[in-house]
PDB file of C-alpha atoms and ligand atoms in Angstrom:
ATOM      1  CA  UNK A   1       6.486   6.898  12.477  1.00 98.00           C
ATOM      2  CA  UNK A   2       3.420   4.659  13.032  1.00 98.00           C
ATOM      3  CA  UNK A   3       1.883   2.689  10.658  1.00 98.00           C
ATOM      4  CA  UNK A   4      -1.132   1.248   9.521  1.00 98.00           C
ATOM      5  CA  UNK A   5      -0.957  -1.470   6.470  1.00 99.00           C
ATOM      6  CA  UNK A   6      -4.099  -2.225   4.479  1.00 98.00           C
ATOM      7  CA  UNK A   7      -3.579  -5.692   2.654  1.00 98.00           C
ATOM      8  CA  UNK A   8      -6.256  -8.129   1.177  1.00 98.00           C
ATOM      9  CA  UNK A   9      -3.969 -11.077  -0.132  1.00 98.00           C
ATOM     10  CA  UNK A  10      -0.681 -13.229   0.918  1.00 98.00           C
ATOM     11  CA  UNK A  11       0.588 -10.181   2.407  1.00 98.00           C
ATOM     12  CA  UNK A  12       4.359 -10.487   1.333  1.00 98.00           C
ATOM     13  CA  UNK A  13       5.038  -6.614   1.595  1.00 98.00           C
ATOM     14  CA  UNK A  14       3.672  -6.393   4.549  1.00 98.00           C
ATOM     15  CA  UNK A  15       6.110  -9.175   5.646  1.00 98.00           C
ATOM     16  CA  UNK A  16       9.256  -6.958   4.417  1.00 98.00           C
ATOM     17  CA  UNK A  17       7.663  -3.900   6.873  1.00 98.00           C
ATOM     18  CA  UNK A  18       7.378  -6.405   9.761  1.00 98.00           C
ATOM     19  CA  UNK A  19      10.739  -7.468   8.861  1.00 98.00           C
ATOM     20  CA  UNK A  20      12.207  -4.156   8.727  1.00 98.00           C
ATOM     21  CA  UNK A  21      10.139  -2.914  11.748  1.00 98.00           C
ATOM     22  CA  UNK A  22      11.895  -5.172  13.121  1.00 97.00           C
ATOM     23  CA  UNK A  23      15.078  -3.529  13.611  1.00 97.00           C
ATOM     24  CA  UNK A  24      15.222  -1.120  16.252  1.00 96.00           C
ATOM     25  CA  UNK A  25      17.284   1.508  14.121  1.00 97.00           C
ATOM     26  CA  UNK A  26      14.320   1.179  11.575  1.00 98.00           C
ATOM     27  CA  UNK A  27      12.121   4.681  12.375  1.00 98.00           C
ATOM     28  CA  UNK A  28       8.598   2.990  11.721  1.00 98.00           C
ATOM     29  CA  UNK A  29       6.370   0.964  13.442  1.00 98.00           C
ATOM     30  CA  UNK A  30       3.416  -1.158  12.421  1.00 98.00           C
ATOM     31  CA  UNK A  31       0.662  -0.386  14.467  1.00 98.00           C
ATOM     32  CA  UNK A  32      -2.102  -1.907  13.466  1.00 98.00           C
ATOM     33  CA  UNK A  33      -2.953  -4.613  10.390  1.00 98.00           C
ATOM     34  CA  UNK A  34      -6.463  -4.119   8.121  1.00 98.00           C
ATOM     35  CA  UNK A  35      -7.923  -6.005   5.473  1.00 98.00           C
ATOM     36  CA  UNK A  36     -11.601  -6.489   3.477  1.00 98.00           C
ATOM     37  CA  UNK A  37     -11.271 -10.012   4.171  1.00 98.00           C
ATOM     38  CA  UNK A  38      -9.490 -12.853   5.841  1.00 98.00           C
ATOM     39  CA  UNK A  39      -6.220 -12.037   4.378  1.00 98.00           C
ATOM     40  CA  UNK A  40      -3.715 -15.016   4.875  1.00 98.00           C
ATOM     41  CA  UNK A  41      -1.522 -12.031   5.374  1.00 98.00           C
ATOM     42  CA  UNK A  42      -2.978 -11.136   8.883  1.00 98.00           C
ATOM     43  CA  UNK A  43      -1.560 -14.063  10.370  1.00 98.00           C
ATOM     44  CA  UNK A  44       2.216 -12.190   9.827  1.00 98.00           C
ATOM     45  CA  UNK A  45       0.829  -9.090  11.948  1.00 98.00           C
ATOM     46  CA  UNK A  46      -0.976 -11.500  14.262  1.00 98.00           C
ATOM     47  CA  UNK A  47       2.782 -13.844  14.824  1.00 98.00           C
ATOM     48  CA  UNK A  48       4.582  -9.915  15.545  1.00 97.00           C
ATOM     49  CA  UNK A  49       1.379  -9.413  18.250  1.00 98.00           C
ATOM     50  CA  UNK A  50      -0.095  -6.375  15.778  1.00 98.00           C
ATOM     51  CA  UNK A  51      -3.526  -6.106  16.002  1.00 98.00           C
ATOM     52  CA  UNK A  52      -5.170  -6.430  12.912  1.00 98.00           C
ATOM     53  CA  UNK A  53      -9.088  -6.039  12.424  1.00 98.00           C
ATOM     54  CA  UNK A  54     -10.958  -7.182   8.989  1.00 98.00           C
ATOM     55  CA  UNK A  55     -13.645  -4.369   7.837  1.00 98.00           C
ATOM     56  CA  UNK A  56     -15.612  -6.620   5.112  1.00 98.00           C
ATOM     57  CA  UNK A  57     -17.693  -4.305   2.313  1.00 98.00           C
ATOM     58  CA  UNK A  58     -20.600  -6.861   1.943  1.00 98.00           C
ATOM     59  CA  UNK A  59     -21.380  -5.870   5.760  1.00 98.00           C
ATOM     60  CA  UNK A  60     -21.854  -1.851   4.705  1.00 98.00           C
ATOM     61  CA  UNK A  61     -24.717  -0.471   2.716  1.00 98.00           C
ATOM     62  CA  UNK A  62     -22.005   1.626   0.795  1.00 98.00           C
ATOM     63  CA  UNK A  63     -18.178   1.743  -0.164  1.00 97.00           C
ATOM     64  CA  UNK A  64     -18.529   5.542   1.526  1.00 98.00           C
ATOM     65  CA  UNK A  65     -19.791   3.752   5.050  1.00 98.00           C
ATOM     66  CA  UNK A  66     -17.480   0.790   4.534  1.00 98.00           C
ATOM     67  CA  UNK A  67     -14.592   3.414   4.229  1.00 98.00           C
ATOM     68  CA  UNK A  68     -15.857   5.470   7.129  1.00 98.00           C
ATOM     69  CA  UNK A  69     -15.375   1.980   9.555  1.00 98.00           C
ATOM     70  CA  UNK A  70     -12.229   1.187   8.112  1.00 98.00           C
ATOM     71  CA  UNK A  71     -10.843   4.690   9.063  1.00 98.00           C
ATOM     72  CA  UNK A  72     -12.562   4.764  12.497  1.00 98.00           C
ATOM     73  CA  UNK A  73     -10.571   1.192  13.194  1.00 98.00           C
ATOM     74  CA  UNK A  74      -7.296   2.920  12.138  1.00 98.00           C
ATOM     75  CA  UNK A  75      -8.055   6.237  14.114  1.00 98.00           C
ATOM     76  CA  UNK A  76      -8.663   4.062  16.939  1.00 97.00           C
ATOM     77  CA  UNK A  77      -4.880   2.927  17.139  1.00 96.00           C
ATOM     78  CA  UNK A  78      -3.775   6.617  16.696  1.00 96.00           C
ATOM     79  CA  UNK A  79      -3.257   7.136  13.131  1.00 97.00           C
ATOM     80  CA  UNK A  80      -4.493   9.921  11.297  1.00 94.00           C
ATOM     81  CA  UNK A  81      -5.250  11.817  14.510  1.00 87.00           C
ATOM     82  CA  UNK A  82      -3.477  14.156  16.557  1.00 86.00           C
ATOM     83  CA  UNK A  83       0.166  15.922  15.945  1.00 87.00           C
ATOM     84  CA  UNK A  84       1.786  12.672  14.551  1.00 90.00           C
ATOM     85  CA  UNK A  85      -0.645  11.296  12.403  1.00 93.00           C
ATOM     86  CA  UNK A  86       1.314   8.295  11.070  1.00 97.00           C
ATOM     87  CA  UNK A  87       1.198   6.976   7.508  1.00 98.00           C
ATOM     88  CA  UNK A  88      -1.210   4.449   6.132  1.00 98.00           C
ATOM     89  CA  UNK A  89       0.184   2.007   3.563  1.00 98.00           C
ATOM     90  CA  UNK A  90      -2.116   0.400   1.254  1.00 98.00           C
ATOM     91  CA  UNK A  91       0.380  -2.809   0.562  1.00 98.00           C
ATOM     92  CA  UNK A  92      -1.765  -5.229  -1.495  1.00 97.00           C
ATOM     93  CA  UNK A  93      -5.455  -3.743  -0.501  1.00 98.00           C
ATOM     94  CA  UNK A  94      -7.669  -4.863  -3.268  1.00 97.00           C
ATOM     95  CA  UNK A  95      -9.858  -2.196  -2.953  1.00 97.00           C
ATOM     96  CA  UNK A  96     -10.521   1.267  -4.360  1.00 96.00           C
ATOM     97  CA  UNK A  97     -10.687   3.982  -1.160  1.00 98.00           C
ATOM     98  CA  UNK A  98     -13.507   6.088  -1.321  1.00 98.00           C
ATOM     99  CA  UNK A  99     -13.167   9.986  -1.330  1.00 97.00           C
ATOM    100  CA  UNK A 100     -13.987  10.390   2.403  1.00 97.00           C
ATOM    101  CA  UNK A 101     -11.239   7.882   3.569  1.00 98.00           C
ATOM    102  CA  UNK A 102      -8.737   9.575   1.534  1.00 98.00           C
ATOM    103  CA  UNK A 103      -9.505  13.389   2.434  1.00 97.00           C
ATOM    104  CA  UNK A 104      -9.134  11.538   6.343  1.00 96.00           C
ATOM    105  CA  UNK A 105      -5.643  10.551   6.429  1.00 97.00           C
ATOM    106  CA  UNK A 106      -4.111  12.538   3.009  1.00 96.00           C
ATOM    107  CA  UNK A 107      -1.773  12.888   2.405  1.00 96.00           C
ATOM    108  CA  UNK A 108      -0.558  10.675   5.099  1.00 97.00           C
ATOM    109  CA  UNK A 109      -1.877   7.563   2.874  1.00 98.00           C
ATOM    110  CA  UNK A 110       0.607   5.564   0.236  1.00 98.00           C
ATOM    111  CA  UNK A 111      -0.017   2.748  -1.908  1.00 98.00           C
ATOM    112  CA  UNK A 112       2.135   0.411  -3.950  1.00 98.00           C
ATOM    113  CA  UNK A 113       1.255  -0.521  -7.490  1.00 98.00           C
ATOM    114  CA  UNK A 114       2.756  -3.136  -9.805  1.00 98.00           C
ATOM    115  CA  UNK A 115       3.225  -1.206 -12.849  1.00 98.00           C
ATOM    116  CA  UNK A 116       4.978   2.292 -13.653  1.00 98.00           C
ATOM    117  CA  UNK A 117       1.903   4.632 -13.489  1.00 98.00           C
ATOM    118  CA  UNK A 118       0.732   6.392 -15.407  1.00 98.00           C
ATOM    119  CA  UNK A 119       0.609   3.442 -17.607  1.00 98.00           C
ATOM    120  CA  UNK A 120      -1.576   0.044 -16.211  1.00 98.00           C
ATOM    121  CA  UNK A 121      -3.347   1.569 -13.722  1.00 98.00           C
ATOM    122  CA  UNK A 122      -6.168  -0.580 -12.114  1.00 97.00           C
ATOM    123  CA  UNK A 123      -6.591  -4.069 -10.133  1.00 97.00           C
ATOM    124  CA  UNK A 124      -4.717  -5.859 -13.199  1.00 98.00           C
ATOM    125  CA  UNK A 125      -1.658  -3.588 -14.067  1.00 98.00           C
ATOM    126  CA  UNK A 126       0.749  -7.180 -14.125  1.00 98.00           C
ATOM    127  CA  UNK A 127      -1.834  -8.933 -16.940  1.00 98.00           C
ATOM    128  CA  UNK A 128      -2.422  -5.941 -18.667  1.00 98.00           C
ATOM    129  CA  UNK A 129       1.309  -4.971 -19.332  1.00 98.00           C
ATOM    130  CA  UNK A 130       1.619  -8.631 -20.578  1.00 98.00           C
ATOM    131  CA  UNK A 131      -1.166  -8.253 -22.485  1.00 98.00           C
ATOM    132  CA  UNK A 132      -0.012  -5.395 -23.724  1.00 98.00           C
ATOM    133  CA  UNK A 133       3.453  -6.416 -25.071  1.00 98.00           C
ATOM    134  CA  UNK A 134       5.547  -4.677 -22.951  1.00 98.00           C
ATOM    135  CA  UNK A 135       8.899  -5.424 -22.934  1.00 98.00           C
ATOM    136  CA  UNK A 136       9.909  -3.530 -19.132  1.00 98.00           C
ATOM    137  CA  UNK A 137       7.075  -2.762 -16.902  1.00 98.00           C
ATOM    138  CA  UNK A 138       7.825  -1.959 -12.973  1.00 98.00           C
ATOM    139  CA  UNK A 139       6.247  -0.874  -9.730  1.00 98.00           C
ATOM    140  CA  UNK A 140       5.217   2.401  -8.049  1.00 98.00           C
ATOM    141  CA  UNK A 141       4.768   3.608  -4.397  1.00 98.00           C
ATOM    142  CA  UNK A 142       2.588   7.189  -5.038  1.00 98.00           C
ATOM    143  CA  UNK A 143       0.467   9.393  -2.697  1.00 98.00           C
ATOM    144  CA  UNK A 144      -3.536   8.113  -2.852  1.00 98.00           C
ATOM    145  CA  UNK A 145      -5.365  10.757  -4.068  1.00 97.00           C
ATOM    146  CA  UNK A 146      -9.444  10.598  -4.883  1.00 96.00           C
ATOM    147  CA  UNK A 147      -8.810   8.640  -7.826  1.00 95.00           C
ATOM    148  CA  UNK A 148      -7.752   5.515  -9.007  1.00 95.00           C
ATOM    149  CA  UNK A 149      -3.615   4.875  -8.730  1.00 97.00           C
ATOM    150  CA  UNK A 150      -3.724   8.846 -10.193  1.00 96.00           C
ATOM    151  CA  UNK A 151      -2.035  10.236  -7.080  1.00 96.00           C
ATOM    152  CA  UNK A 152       2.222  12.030  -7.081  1.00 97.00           C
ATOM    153  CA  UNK A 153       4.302   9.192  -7.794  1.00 98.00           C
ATOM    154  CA  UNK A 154       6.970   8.861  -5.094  1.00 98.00           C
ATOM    155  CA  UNK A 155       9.626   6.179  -6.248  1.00 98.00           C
ATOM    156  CA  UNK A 156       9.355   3.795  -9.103  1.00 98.00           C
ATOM    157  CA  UNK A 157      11.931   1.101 -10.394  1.00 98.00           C
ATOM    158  CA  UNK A 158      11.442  -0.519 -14.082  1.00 98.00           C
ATOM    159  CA  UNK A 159      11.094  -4.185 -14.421  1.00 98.00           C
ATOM    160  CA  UNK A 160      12.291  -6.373 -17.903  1.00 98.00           C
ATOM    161  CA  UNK A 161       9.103  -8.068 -19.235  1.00 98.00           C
ATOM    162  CA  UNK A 162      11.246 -11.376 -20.383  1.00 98.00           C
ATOM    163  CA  UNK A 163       9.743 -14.013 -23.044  1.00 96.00           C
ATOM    164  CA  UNK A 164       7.853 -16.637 -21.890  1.00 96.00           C
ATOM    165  CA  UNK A 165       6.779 -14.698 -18.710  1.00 98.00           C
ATOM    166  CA  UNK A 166       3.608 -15.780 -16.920  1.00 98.00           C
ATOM    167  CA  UNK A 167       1.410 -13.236 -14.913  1.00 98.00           C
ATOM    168  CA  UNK A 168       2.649 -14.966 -11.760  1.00 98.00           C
ATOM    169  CA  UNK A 169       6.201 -15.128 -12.843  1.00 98.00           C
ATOM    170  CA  UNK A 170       6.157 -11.254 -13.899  1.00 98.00           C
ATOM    171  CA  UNK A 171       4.806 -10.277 -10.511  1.00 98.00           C
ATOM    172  CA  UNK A 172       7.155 -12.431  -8.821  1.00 98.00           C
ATOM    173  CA  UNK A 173       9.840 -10.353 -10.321  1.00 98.00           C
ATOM    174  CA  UNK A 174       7.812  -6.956  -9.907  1.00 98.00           C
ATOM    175  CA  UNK A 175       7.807  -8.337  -5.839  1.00 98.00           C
ATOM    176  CA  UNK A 176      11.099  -8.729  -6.123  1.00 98.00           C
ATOM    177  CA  UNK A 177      11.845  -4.945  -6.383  1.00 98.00           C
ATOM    178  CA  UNK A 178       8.331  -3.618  -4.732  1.00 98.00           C
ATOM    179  CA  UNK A 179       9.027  -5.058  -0.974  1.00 98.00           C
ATOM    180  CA  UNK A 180      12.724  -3.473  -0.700  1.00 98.00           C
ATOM    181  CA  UNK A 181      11.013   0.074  -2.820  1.00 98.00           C
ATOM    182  CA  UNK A 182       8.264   0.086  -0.227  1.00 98.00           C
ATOM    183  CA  UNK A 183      10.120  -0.184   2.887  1.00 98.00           C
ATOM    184  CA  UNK A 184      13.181   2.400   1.851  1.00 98.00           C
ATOM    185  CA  UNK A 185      10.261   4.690   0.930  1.00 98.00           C
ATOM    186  CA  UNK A 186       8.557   4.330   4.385  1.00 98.00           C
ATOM    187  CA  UNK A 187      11.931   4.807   5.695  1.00 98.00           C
ATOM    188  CA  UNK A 188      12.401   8.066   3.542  1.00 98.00           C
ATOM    189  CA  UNK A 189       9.494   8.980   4.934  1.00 98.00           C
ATOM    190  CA  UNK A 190       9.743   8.200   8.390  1.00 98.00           C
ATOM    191  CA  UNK A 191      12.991  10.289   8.323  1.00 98.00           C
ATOM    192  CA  UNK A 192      11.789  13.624   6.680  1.00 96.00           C
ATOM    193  CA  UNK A 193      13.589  12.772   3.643  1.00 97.00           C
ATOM    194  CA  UNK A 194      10.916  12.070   1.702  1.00 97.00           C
ATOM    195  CA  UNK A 195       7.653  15.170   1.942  1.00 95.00           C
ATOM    196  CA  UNK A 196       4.145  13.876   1.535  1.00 95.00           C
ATOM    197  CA  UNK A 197       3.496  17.256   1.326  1.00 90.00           C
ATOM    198  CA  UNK A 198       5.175  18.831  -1.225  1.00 89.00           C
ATOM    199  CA  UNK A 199       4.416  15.197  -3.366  1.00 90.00           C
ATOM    200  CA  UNK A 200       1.189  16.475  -3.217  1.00 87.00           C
ATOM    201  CA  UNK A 201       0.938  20.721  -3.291  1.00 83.00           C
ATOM    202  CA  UNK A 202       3.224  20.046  -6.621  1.00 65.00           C
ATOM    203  CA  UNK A 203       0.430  17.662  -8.257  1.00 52.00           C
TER     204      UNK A 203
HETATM  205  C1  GRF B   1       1.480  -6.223  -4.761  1.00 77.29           C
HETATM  206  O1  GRF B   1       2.266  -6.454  -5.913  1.00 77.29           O
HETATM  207  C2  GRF B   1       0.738  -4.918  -4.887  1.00 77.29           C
HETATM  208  O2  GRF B   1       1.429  -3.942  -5.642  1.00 77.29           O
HETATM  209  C3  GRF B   1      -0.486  -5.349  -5.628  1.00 77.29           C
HETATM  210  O3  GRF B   1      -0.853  -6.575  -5.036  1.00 77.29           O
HETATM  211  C4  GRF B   1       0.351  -7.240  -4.632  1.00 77.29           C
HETATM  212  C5  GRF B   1       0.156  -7.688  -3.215  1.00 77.29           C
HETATM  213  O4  GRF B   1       1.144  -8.612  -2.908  1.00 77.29           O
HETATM  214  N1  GRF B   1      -1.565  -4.377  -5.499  1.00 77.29           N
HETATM  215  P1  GRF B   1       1.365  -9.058  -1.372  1.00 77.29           P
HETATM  216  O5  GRF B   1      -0.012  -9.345  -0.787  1.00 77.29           O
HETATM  217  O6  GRF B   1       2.032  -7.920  -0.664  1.00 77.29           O
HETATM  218  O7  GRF B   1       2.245 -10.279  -1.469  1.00 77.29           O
END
C-alpha cells in the first residue's frame, strides 16, 4: 500500500511509519512526505530518501486552490490515481482539508486525532480535555470526511488524564499510544483487514 503522510510539526508519527516501513514484511510504503510549512519533520522523510514537497497556504488565493496543489503534488507520486490508489495519512497536519481535497482521495484519506472523538474535536483537543477536567481522554485514527475530525472512527485507545498533567505531558502520553495505533491501523489497512469502505457507506 503506498502512502502519502501530511505533517506540519516534529513529525514523531511519521517517524513510527518510516520506522515500520522499514521492515520489509511491513505491507506499506511511504511514498511521498507533505507539509504547509517547513516541518522539522521532513527532514525524517528526507534521511529515508522520500521526497517530500511543502505546499504553503499564504502562497494560494484560497484554502480550495491551496488544497487543489497539495493533491496535484500527491497525485503526482501515484496516490489517489489509478487501480491502487494508496492511502493518505494526515499524521500531525495542522490544517483543515477543504471539501475538494477530500472528495479526491476519500475515502482513501485517514487522520489521527489526540482525543476520543466525538468529544474535543478541533486543533486543541489535548488543552481542551485538560481544560475540561477530564479524568481519561485518548486518541483516534477516523476516515476524513468534509468536516472537521467528524469522519467513521476507525480505532481509538483511552488515555488516564493524571493530576498535575501539563498539555505537553498529556500529549506525550496520548503519543505514546497514537504512533503504535496509527501504524497497526495502516497495517490493518494495508492488509484488507481493515475497509475504508464500509467505515464510510455505514456513516
Ligand atoms: C499528534 O498528536 C496528532 O494527533 C496531532 O498533532 C500531533 C502531531 O505530533 N494532530 P507529531 O508531529 O506526529 O509528533
Amino acid at each position: 500500500l503506498k502512502l502519502a503522510v501530511l505533517i506540519s510539526g516534529g513529525g514523531s508519527n511519521l517517524k513510527a511509519l518510516l520506522d515500520a516501513a522499514a521492515d520489509p514484511d511491513f505491507p506499506a510504503q511511504i511514498v511521498c512526505v507533505g507539509s504547509d510549512t517547513e516541518a522539522p519533520g521532513l527532514a525524517y522523510a528526507t534521511a529515508a530518501g522520500i521526497p517530500t514537497f511543502v505546499v504553503r497556504p499564504s502562497d494560494y488565493d484560497s484554502r480550495e486552490e491551496w488544497g487543489q496543489v497539495l493533491a496535484a503534488a500527491i497525485q503526482e507520486h501515484g496516490i489517489g490515481t489509478g487501480p491502487h490508489p494508496g492511502l493518505v495519512v494526515s499524521a500531525g497536519l495542522m490544517r483543515i482539508l477543504p471539501a475538494g481535497f477530500v472528495r479526491s482521495f476519500s475515502p482513501d484519506l485517514i487522520n489521527t486525532h489526540p482525543a476520543l472523538l466525538p468529544a474535543f474535536p478541533g486543533a486543541h483537543a489535548v488543552r481542551d480535555a485538560l481544560a475540561a477536567g477530564a479524568t481519561e481522554t485518548g486518541v483516534t485514527v477516523h476516515v476524513i470526511d468534509e468536516g472537521v475530525d467528524t469522519g467513521p472512527v476507525l480505532r481509538q485507545v483511552a488515555v488516564p488524564v493524571l493530576p498535575g498533567d501539563t498539555e505537553d505531558a498529556l500529549h506525550e502520553r496520548i503519543k505514546r499510544e497514537e504512533r503504535p495505533l496509527l501504524v497497526q491501523t495502516v497495517r490493518d489497512i494495508a492488509r484488507g483487514e481493515l475497509s475504508l469502505d464500509a467505515a464510510t457507506s455505514r456513516s
